[in-house]
Coordinates of C-alpha atoms and ligand atoms in Angstrom, one line a residue:
M1 CA -4.2 -30.9 -103.7
G2 CA -7.7 -32.1 -102.8
N3 CA -11.1 -30.6 -103.3
D4 CA -14.1 -31.9 -101.5
A5 CA -16.9 -29.7 -102.7
Y6 CA -18.2 -31.4 -105.8
G7 CA -21.3 -33.1 -104.3
G8 CA -22.8 -34.3 -107.7
P9 CA -23.7 -37.9 -108.6
G10 CA -20.8 -40.2 -109.0
D11 CA -18.8 -38.2 -106.3
P12 CA -17.6 -40.6 -103.8
G13 CA -17.1 -37.6 -101.3
N14 CA -13.4 -37.1 -101.6
G15 CA -13.5 -34.8 -104.6
R16 CA -12.6 -37.5 -107.2
L17 CA -15.3 -37.3 -109.9
D18 CA -14.3 -40.3 -111.9
E19 CA -11.8 -42.8 -111.2
G20 CA -11.4 -43.7 -115.0
T21 CA -9.3 -46.5 -116.0
G22 CA -6.0 -44.8 -116.7
A23 CA -3.6 -43.0 -114.4
V24 CA -5.1 -39.7 -115.1
E25 CA -7.5 -38.4 -112.5
I26 CA -10.4 -36.0 -113.2
R27 CA -11.4 -34.0 -110.3
A28 CA -12.5 -30.4 -109.3
I29 CA -9.9 -28.0 -108.3
A30 CA -9.5 -26.1 -105.1
E31 CA -9.5 -22.3 -104.9
D32 CA -5.7 -22.2 -104.3
E33 CA -5.3 -24.3 -107.5
V34 CA -6.6 -21.6 -110.0
E35 CA -3.0 -20.5 -111.0
P36 CA -1.8 -23.9 -112.5
W37 CA -5.3 -24.4 -113.9
D38 CA -5.2 -21.0 -115.6
R39 CA -1.8 -22.0 -117.0
A40 CA -3.0 -25.2 -118.3
L41 CA -6.0 -23.4 -119.9
S42 CA -3.6 -20.9 -121.7
L43 CA -1.6 -23.8 -123.1
G44 CA -4.7 -25.6 -124.3
F45 CA -5.9 -22.4 -126.1
L46 CA -2.4 -22.0 -127.5
R47 CA -1.7 -18.9 -125.7
S48 CA 1.7 -19.7 -124.0
H49 CA 2.6 -16.0 -123.9
V50 CA -0.5 -14.8 -121.8
E51 CA 0.3 -13.7 -118.2
S52 CA -1.5 -15.3 -115.4
A53 CA -5.2 -14.6 -114.9
A54 CA -5.3 -16.3 -111.8
D55 CA -6.9 -13.3 -110.0
Y56 CA -9.8 -13.3 -112.3
R57 CA -10.1 -17.1 -112.2
R58 CA -10.4 -16.9 -108.6
R59 CA -13.3 -14.8 -108.9
Q60 CA -14.9 -17.4 -111.3
W61 CA -14.0 -20.3 -109.1
E62 CA -17.1 -22.1 -107.5
P63 CA -17.0 -25.3 -105.6
G64 CA -17.0 -28.3 -108.0
R65 CA -17.3 -26.2 -111.2
L66 CA -13.7 -25.9 -112.3
L67 CA -12.5 -29.4 -113.3
A68 CA -9.0 -30.5 -114.2
A69 CA -7.3 -33.8 -115.4
V70 CA -4.2 -34.4 -113.3
D71 CA -1.5 -36.6 -114.4
D72 CA 1.6 -37.1 -112.0
G73 CA 0.6 -33.9 -110.4
R74 CA 0.4 -31.8 -113.6
F75 CA -2.9 -30.3 -114.9
V76 CA -3.4 -31.7 -118.4
A77 CA -6.9 -30.6 -119.0
T78 CA -9.3 -27.9 -117.8
F79 CA -13.1 -27.6 -117.9
R80 CA -15.6 -25.0 -116.3
S81 CA -19.3 -24.6 -115.9
F82 CA -21.4 -22.0 -114.3
D83 CA -25.2 -21.5 -113.9
V84 CA -26.9 -19.0 -116.0
E85 CA -30.6 -18.1 -117.0
L86 CA -31.4 -18.8 -120.6
T87 CA -34.3 -17.1 -122.2
V88 CA -36.5 -19.4 -124.2
P89 CA -39.3 -18.7 -126.7
G90 CA -42.2 -16.8 -125.1
G91 CA -39.9 -15.0 -122.5
A92 CA -39.4 -17.4 -119.8
V93 CA -36.1 -18.5 -118.5
V94 CA -34.7 -21.9 -117.7
P95 CA -31.6 -22.8 -115.6
A96 CA -28.7 -23.5 -117.9
N97 CA -25.4 -25.0 -117.2
A98 CA -22.9 -23.0 -119.4
I99 CA -19.6 -24.9 -120.2
T100 CA -16.4 -23.2 -121.2
S101 CA -12.7 -23.2 -120.8
V102 CA -12.6 -26.7 -122.2
T103 CA -9.0 -27.8 -123.1
V104 CA -6.9 -30.9 -123.2
S105 CA -3.2 -30.6 -123.4
A106 CA -1.7 -31.5 -126.8
T107 CA 0.3 -34.2 -124.8
H108 CA -2.9 -35.9 -123.7
R109 CA -5.4 -35.3 -126.5
R110 CA -7.6 -38.2 -127.9
R111 CA -7.5 -40.4 -124.7
G112 CA -11.1 -39.7 -123.6
L113 CA -10.3 -36.8 -121.1
L114 CA -12.9 -34.4 -122.5
R115 CA -15.5 -37.4 -122.5
R116 CA -14.8 -37.9 -118.8
M117 CA -15.0 -34.3 -117.8
M118 CA -18.0 -33.8 -119.9
S119 CA -19.9 -36.8 -118.3
A120 CA -19.0 -35.8 -114.9
D121 CA -20.2 -32.0 -115.5
L122 CA -23.4 -33.1 -117.2
A123 CA -24.3 -35.5 -114.4
G124 CA -23.7 -32.6 -111.9
A125 CA -25.8 -30.2 -113.9
R126 CA -28.7 -32.5 -114.2
A127 CA -28.6 -33.1 -110.4
R128 CA -28.5 -29.4 -109.7
G129 CA -31.7 -29.1 -111.9
A130 CA -30.3 -27.5 -115.1
A131 CA -32.8 -27.9 -118.0
V132 CA -30.2 -27.6 -120.5
A133 CA -26.4 -27.2 -121.0
I134 CA -24.9 -24.7 -123.3
L135 CA -21.6 -23.9 -124.9
I136 CA -19.8 -22.2 -127.8
A137 CA -18.1 -24.8 -129.8
A138 CA -14.5 -24.0 -130.9
E139 CA -15.0 -26.6 -133.8
Y140 CA -18.1 -28.0 -135.3
N141 CA -17.4 -31.6 -134.8
I142 CA -16.5 -31.8 -131.1
Y143 CA -19.8 -31.6 -129.1
G144 CA -22.5 -33.3 -131.3
R145 CA -21.5 -36.7 -129.7
Y146 CA -22.4 -35.3 -126.3
G147 CA -25.9 -34.3 -127.4
F148 CA -25.2 -30.7 -128.1
G149 CA -26.8 -29.0 -131.3
P150 CA -26.1 -25.7 -133.0
A151 CA -29.0 -23.7 -131.5
T152 CA -28.2 -20.0 -132.3
R153 CA -26.3 -18.1 -135.1
G154 CA -24.4 -15.0 -135.1
H155 CA -25.2 -12.9 -137.9
G156 CA -23.3 -9.7 -138.6
W157 CA -23.1 -7.0 -141.3
N158 CA -20.7 -4.8 -143.0
I159 CA -22.4 -1.5 -144.0
D160 CA -20.7 0.7 -146.6
L161 CA -21.8 4.4 -145.9
Q162 CA -20.6 5.4 -149.3
R163 CA -23.6 3.3 -150.6
T164 CA -26.3 4.4 -148.1
R165 CA -27.2 7.7 -146.5
G166 CA -28.3 5.5 -143.5
L167 CA -31.8 4.8 -142.3
R168 CA -35.0 5.2 -144.5
A169 CA -37.1 8.2 -143.9
G170 CA -40.4 7.7 -142.0
L171 CA -39.2 5.1 -139.5
P172 CA -40.6 5.4 -136.0
T173 CA -39.2 7.9 -133.7
V174 CA -39.3 8.4 -129.9
P175 CA -40.8 11.8 -129.1
G176 CA -38.8 13.5 -126.4
G177 CA -36.2 10.8 -126.6
R178 CA -32.5 11.5 -126.4
I179 CA -28.9 9.8 -126.7
D180 CA -26.0 10.8 -124.4
F181 CA -22.6 9.3 -124.0
A182 CA -22.0 7.3 -120.8
T183 CA -19.1 6.7 -118.8
M184 CA -18.0 3.1 -117.9
A185 CA -19.3 3.6 -114.3
E186 CA -22.5 4.7 -115.8
M187 CA -22.7 1.6 -118.0
R188 CA -22.0 -0.6 -114.9
K189 CA -24.9 1.2 -113.0
L190 CA -27.4 1.3 -115.6
G191 CA -26.5 -1.3 -118.0
P192 CA -27.6 -4.3 -115.9
E193 CA -31.2 -3.2 -115.5
L194 CA -31.4 -2.5 -119.2
H195 CA -30.1 -5.8 -120.0
D196 CA -32.3 -7.6 -117.7
R197 CA -35.4 -6.3 -119.4
W198 CA -33.9 -6.8 -122.9
R199 CA -32.9 -10.4 -122.5
L200 CA -36.5 -11.5 -121.6
T201 CA -37.5 -10.3 -125.1
Q202 CA -34.9 -12.3 -127.0
P203 CA -35.0 -16.1 -127.0
G204 CA -31.5 -17.5 -126.7
A205 CA -30.3 -14.5 -124.6
L206 CA -28.3 -15.1 -121.3
A207 CA -28.2 -13.3 -118.0
R208 CA -25.0 -11.2 -117.5
D209 CA -23.5 -11.4 -114.1
E210 CA -21.7 -8.6 -112.2
L211 CA -18.4 -10.0 -113.3
W212 CA -19.5 -9.7 -117.0
W213 CA -20.2 -6.0 -116.4
K214 CA -16.9 -5.3 -114.6
R215 CA -14.9 -6.9 -117.3
Q216 CA -16.7 -5.3 -120.1
T217 CA -16.4 -1.8 -118.6
G218 CA -12.7 -2.3 -117.7
E219 CA -13.2 -2.2 -113.8
I220 CA -11.4 -5.7 -114.0
K221 CA -8.7 -6.2 -116.5
V222 CA -8.1 -9.8 -117.6
P223 CA -4.8 -10.8 -118.9
G224 CA -5.2 -12.0 -122.6
F225 CA -8.5 -10.1 -122.9
D226 CA -7.5 -6.8 -124.8
W227 CA -9.7 -4.2 -123.4
K228 CA -9.7 -0.6 -124.5
E229 CA -12.3 1.8 -123.4
P230 CA -15.2 1.8 -126.0
F231 CA -17.7 4.5 -126.8
A232 CA -20.9 3.9 -124.9
A233 CA -24.2 5.7 -125.5
L234 CA -27.5 5.4 -123.7
H235 CA -30.9 6.1 -125.2
R236 CA -33.6 7.6 -122.8
D237 CA -37.4 8.2 -123.5
A238 CA -39.2 11.3 -122.7
E239 CA -39.7 10.2 -119.1
G240 CA -35.8 9.5 -118.7
T241 CA -36.0 5.8 -118.6
V242 CA -33.0 4.2 -120.2
T243 CA -34.5 2.1 -123.2
G244 CA -31.4 1.3 -125.1
A245 CA -27.6 1.3 -125.3
V246 CA -24.9 1.1 -128.0
V247 CA -21.3 0.3 -127.4
Y248 CA -18.8 0.8 -130.2
K249 CA -15.2 1.2 -131.2
V250 CA -13.7 3.3 -134.0
D251 CA -10.4 2.8 -135.8
D252 CA -9.1 6.1 -136.7
N253 CA -8.1 5.6 -140.2
W254 CA -7.4 8.3 -142.8
D255 CA -6.7 8.1 -146.7
G256 CA -4.3 11.1 -146.9
S257 CA -6.5 14.0 -145.9
Y258 CA -9.8 12.0 -146.2
P259 CA -11.4 10.4 -143.0
N260 CA -12.0 6.7 -143.7
C261 CA -13.0 5.4 -140.2
T262 CA -14.6 2.1 -139.5
L263 CA -17.1 1.9 -136.6
T264 CA -17.6 -1.4 -135.1
V265 CA -20.7 -2.1 -132.9
L266 CA -19.8 -4.3 -129.9
D267 CA -23.1 -4.3 -128.1
F268 CA -26.6 -3.2 -129.2
L269 CA -29.6 -3.3 -126.9
A270 CA -33.0 -1.8 -127.6
L271 CA -36.2 -2.4 -125.7
D272 CA -38.4 -1.3 -128.6
R273 CA -38.3 -0.5 -132.4
P274 CA -38.2 3.3 -132.2
T275 CA -35.3 3.1 -129.7
A276 CA -33.5 0.8 -132.2
C277 CA -34.2 3.2 -135.0
A278 CA -32.9 6.1 -132.9
L279 CA -29.7 4.3 -132.0
W280 CA -29.1 3.1 -135.6
R281 CA -29.6 6.6 -137.0
F282 CA -27.0 7.9 -134.4
V283 CA -24.5 5.1 -135.3
F284 CA -24.7 5.9 -138.9
S285 CA -24.3 9.6 -138.5
V286 CA -21.0 9.7 -136.7
D287 CA -18.7 12.1 -138.7
W288 CA -15.6 10.6 -140.3
V289 CA -17.1 7.0 -140.2
R290 CA -17.4 5.4 -143.8
K291 CA -18.0 1.8 -142.7
V292 CA -20.1 0.3 -140.0
V293 CA -19.4 -3.3 -138.9
V294 CA -22.0 -5.2 -136.7
E295 CA -20.2 -8.4 -135.8
N296 CA -23.2 -10.1 -134.2
L297 CA -26.8 -9.4 -134.6
G298 CA -30.0 -11.6 -134.5
P299 CA -30.3 -13.4 -137.7
D300 CA -33.8 -11.8 -138.5
D301 CA -32.9 -8.5 -137.2
P302 CA -34.5 -6.0 -139.6
L303 CA -31.5 -3.7 -139.7
P304 CA -30.7 -4.1 -143.5
L305 CA -34.2 -3.2 -144.4
L306 CA -34.0 -0.2 -142.3
L307 CA -31.5 1.3 -144.7
D308 CA -32.4 3.3 -147.7
D309 CA -30.3 1.0 -149.7
P310 CA -30.3 -2.4 -148.1
R311 CA -27.6 -3.7 -150.6
A312 CA -25.2 -1.4 -148.7
A313 CA -25.3 -4.2 -146.0
T314 CA -23.3 -7.3 -146.9
P315 CA -23.0 -10.3 -144.6
Y316 CA -20.1 -10.3 -142.1
V317 CA -17.6 -12.9 -143.1
E318 CA -17.6 -14.9 -139.8
N319 CA -21.3 -15.6 -139.8
A320 CA -21.8 -19.1 -138.3
D321 CA -23.3 -21.3 -135.7
F322 CA -22.9 -19.7 -132.3
M323 CA -24.4 -21.2 -129.1
W324 CA -25.0 -25.0 -128.9
V325 CA -27.7 -26.5 -126.7
R326 CA -27.9 -29.9 -125.0
V327 CA -31.3 -30.8 -123.4
L328 CA -30.8 -32.4 -120.1
D329 CA -34.4 -32.3 -118.8
V330 CA -36.7 -32.7 -121.8
A331 CA -40.2 -32.1 -119.9
A332 CA -38.9 -29.0 -118.1
A333 CA -37.3 -27.5 -121.2
F334 CA -40.1 -28.1 -123.4
D335 CA -42.8 -27.1 -120.8
A336 CA -41.0 -23.7 -120.4
R337 CA -41.2 -22.5 -124.0
T338 CA -44.1 -21.5 -126.0
Y339 CA -45.2 -22.7 -129.4
G340 CA -46.3 -21.4 -132.9
A341 CA -49.6 -23.3 -133.1
P342 CA -51.7 -25.8 -131.3
G343 CA -51.3 -29.5 -131.9
R344 CA -49.3 -32.5 -130.9
V345 CA -46.0 -34.1 -131.9
V346 CA -44.4 -37.3 -130.7
L347 CA -40.6 -37.4 -130.8
E348 CA -38.4 -40.5 -130.5
V349 CA -35.1 -39.2 -129.0
E350 CA -31.8 -41.3 -129.3
D351 CA -29.5 -40.1 -126.7
R352 CA -26.2 -42.0 -125.9
E353 CA -25.8 -40.2 -122.6
G354 CA -29.4 -41.0 -121.7
W355 CA -30.5 -37.7 -120.4
A356 CA -33.1 -37.1 -123.2
A357 CA -33.6 -40.6 -124.5
G358 CA -37.0 -41.9 -125.0
R359 CA -40.3 -41.1 -126.6
W360 CA -41.8 -37.6 -125.6
A361 CA -45.2 -36.0 -126.6
V362 CA -45.2 -32.3 -127.0
E363 CA -48.8 -31.0 -126.8
V364 CA -49.7 -27.4 -127.6
A365 CA -52.7 -25.7 -126.1
P366 CA -54.5 -22.9 -128.2
D367 CA -52.9 -20.2 -126.2
G368 CA -49.5 -21.4 -127.4
T369 CA -48.3 -23.0 -124.0
G370 CA -47.2 -26.7 -124.2
R371 CA -46.8 -29.7 -122.1
C372 CA -44.1 -32.3 -122.7
T373 CA -44.6 -35.8 -121.3
R374 CA -43.3 -39.4 -121.8
T375 CA -45.5 -41.5 -124.0
T376 CA -45.8 -44.8 -125.6
D377 CA -47.8 -43.6 -128.7
A378 CA -46.3 -44.0 -132.2
A379 CA -43.6 -41.6 -132.8
D380 CA -44.0 -38.9 -135.7
L381 CA -40.2 -38.0 -135.9
A382 CA -37.0 -39.7 -134.9
L383 CA -34.1 -37.6 -134.0
T384 CA -30.8 -37.5 -131.8
A385 CA -30.4 -35.4 -128.8
S386 CA -28.0 -33.1 -130.8
Q387 CA -31.0 -32.4 -133.3
L388 CA -33.4 -31.9 -130.2
G389 CA -31.0 -29.2 -128.9
A390 CA -30.7 -27.6 -132.2
L391 CA -34.6 -27.3 -132.5
Y392 CA -35.2 -26.3 -128.8
L393 CA -34.9 -22.6 -129.3
G394 CA -36.4 -22.4 -132.7
G395 CA -33.2 -21.4 -134.3
E396 CA -33.4 -24.5 -136.6
T397 CA -36.3 -26.1 -138.3
V398 CA -37.6 -29.7 -138.5
P399 CA -38.0 -29.5 -142.4
R400 CA -34.6 -28.4 -142.8
L401 CA -33.1 -31.1 -140.7
A402 CA -35.2 -33.7 -142.3
A403 CA -34.1 -32.5 -145.7
A404 CA -30.5 -32.9 -144.5
G405 CA -31.3 -36.5 -143.2
L406 CA -30.8 -35.4 -139.5
V407 CA -34.4 -35.9 -138.6
T408 CA -36.4 -38.9 -139.8
E409 CA -40.1 -38.4 -140.6
L410 CA -41.9 -41.5 -139.3
R411 CA -45.4 -40.3 -140.5
P412 CA -45.7 -38.5 -143.7
G413 CA -46.3 -34.8 -143.1
A414 CA -44.9 -34.8 -139.7
A415 CA -42.0 -32.6 -140.3
A416 CA -44.3 -29.8 -141.6
A417 CA -46.7 -30.2 -138.8
A418 CA -44.0 -30.2 -136.2
D419 CA -42.6 -27.1 -137.9
L420 CA -45.9 -25.2 -137.3
L421 CA -45.7 -26.1 -133.4
L422 CA -42.0 -25.3 -133.0
R423 CA -41.8 -22.2 -135.1
T424 CA -41.0 -19.0 -133.3
P425 CA -41.8 -15.4 -134.4
L426 CA -38.2 -14.3 -133.4
A427 CA -35.1 -16.2 -134.3
A428 CA -33.0 -17.4 -131.2
W429 CA -29.9 -15.3 -130.7
N430 CA -27.3 -14.8 -128.0
P431 CA -24.8 -12.0 -128.5
D432 CA -22.5 -13.0 -125.7
G433 CA -19.4 -15.3 -125.8
F434 CA -18.6 -17.2 -122.7
Ligands
ACO1 C1 -16.8 -24.8 -124.8 C2 -15.3 -24.7 -125.2 O1 -14.6 -24.4 -124.4 S1 -14.8 -24.9 -126.8 C3 -13.0 -25.1 -126.7 C4 -12.5 -26.4 -126.9 N1 -11.2 -26.6 -126.9 C5 -10.2 -26.5 -127.9 O2 -10.7 -26.4 -129.1 C6 -8.9 -26.4 -127.6 C7 -8.0 -27.4 -128.4 N2 -8.6 -28.7 -128.5 C8 -8.6 -29.5 -127.4 O3 -8.1 -29.0 -126.3 C9 -9.0 -31.0 -127.4 O4 -8.8 -31.4 -128.7 C10 -10.5 -31.2 -127.1 C11 -10.9 -30.6 -125.6 C12 -11.4 -30.4 -128.1 C13 -10.8 -32.6 -127.1 O5 -10.3 -33.3 -126.1 P1 -9.9 -34.8 -126.1 O6 -9.5 -35.3 -124.7 O7 -8.7 -35.1 -127.1 O8 -11.2 -35.6 -126.5 P2 -11.7 -37.0 -126.3 O9 -10.4 -37.8 -126.3 O10 -12.4 -37.2 -125.1 O11 -12.5 -37.2 -127.4 C14 -13.8 -37.7 -127.4 C15 -14.3 -37.8 -128.8 O12 -14.4 -36.7 -129.6 C16 -13.5 -36.7 -130.7 N3 -13.0 -35.3 -130.8 C17 -12.3 -34.6 -129.8 N4 -11.9 -33.5 -130.3 C18 -12.3 -33.3 -131.6 C19 -12.1 -32.3 -132.6 N5 -11.4 -31.2 -132.4 N6 -12.7 -32.7 -133.8 C20 -13.3 -33.8 -134.1 N7 -13.5 -34.7 -133.2 C21 -13.0 -34.6 -131.9 C22 -12.6 -37.8 -130.5 O13 -12.1 -38.3 -131.7 C23 -13.4 -38.8 -129.7 O14 -14.3 -39.5 -130.6 P3 -15.0 -40.8 -130.2 O15 -15.9 -40.6 -129.0 O16 -15.8 -41.1 -131.5 O17 -13.9 -41.7 -130.0

């Protein structure tokens, strides 16, 4: 059961990533090992009943990127990473190492297997040139120790249509625009280009690959991923260019002879404000629907303020931190983003894993572009790699972290000054789980 394709630092060339000290070996799996790996993943996520998704895993398999811990021939831990583009403030993208499918069998927990898999993967990611690593944390207290910090939030709304007639009058419109339902095949054809334009407007957004579109549109069915064909509608401007899309499901609920349906928005993409208004107006006007649930929207999305009664929107119950970021290449990451104001801040970063450790100066020019370099100048702020990750996309602020005792101000006023630099006009947001 060998695999020889890892190729990252620490790889002695025979597929063994880390000899470790115990009998359990950490290594990349071969393509023909996806079936037992998938079974271990299901067990780790407490899904013993799920049928094998080996065909799907085979499509995800890349040399060196699906790791396992192997004890006496059994897979007792799983870990996967893949490359993806992450949009940063200002609209540039950085190469990100996305981590997912992390499990350690209940029989082998708390013996350091996650730590060993994480160290091997982050070393490989840095060697491949990833500026950051990203993941969605199952529990808050797992990943801070590896330098990850909560960098985006999910923020959803429940909108009670008995309390609002929908959007305010006088909002922007798209002259000549139209909305049409789309088949799943049309979504596969037209969705990727729309999303590729949209994601560059949203810091925190990730690229969606072909497999993402195939899975979301039902071309590929994944065991354990309960897919039912949703409603999908596209917005086109007067020239016929697709400028937005909404994907939703409806539960067909009736109170006796009265319709009482809930429409749940699954995906919402709009390239401009008039398109967003047109799509929201459409969503709020579907007959029989009494409640609209938007499970995940940008934290500063203006949606509630578009309603004639914003109080009809109440926060979705599961609002929480969503995507976590771990900075691997501080200079590349901070050079790529733009900033809120010119100035300079010196950060002293503590990083147990070493990738971001040291003293860094971020210098911002009047045009909002920045340059990040190592420095020996006195530091303004002290923080851990985890807090650096939380701040990177602008989803968290220095004054808030300082108030929470998570960033230390070494020079009076430094937190407020750094806030002006790092501030972003649009809150970071990523709608996609992975
Ligand atoms: C990106 C994703 O895929 S998120 C999904 C993560 N997976 C899950 O939640 C599935 C269920 N949980 C598990 O499979 C395991 O508990 C894991 C993967 C979270 C942890 O694996 P383990 O091998 O037990 O972790 P490991 O022994 O390497 O622990 C490393 C450190 O993290 C701590 N830790 C691990 N898991 C947790 C947790 N859930 N909560 C708090 N601390 C934790 C350990 O105490 C240890 O601390 P230390 O460094 O101070 O000694």
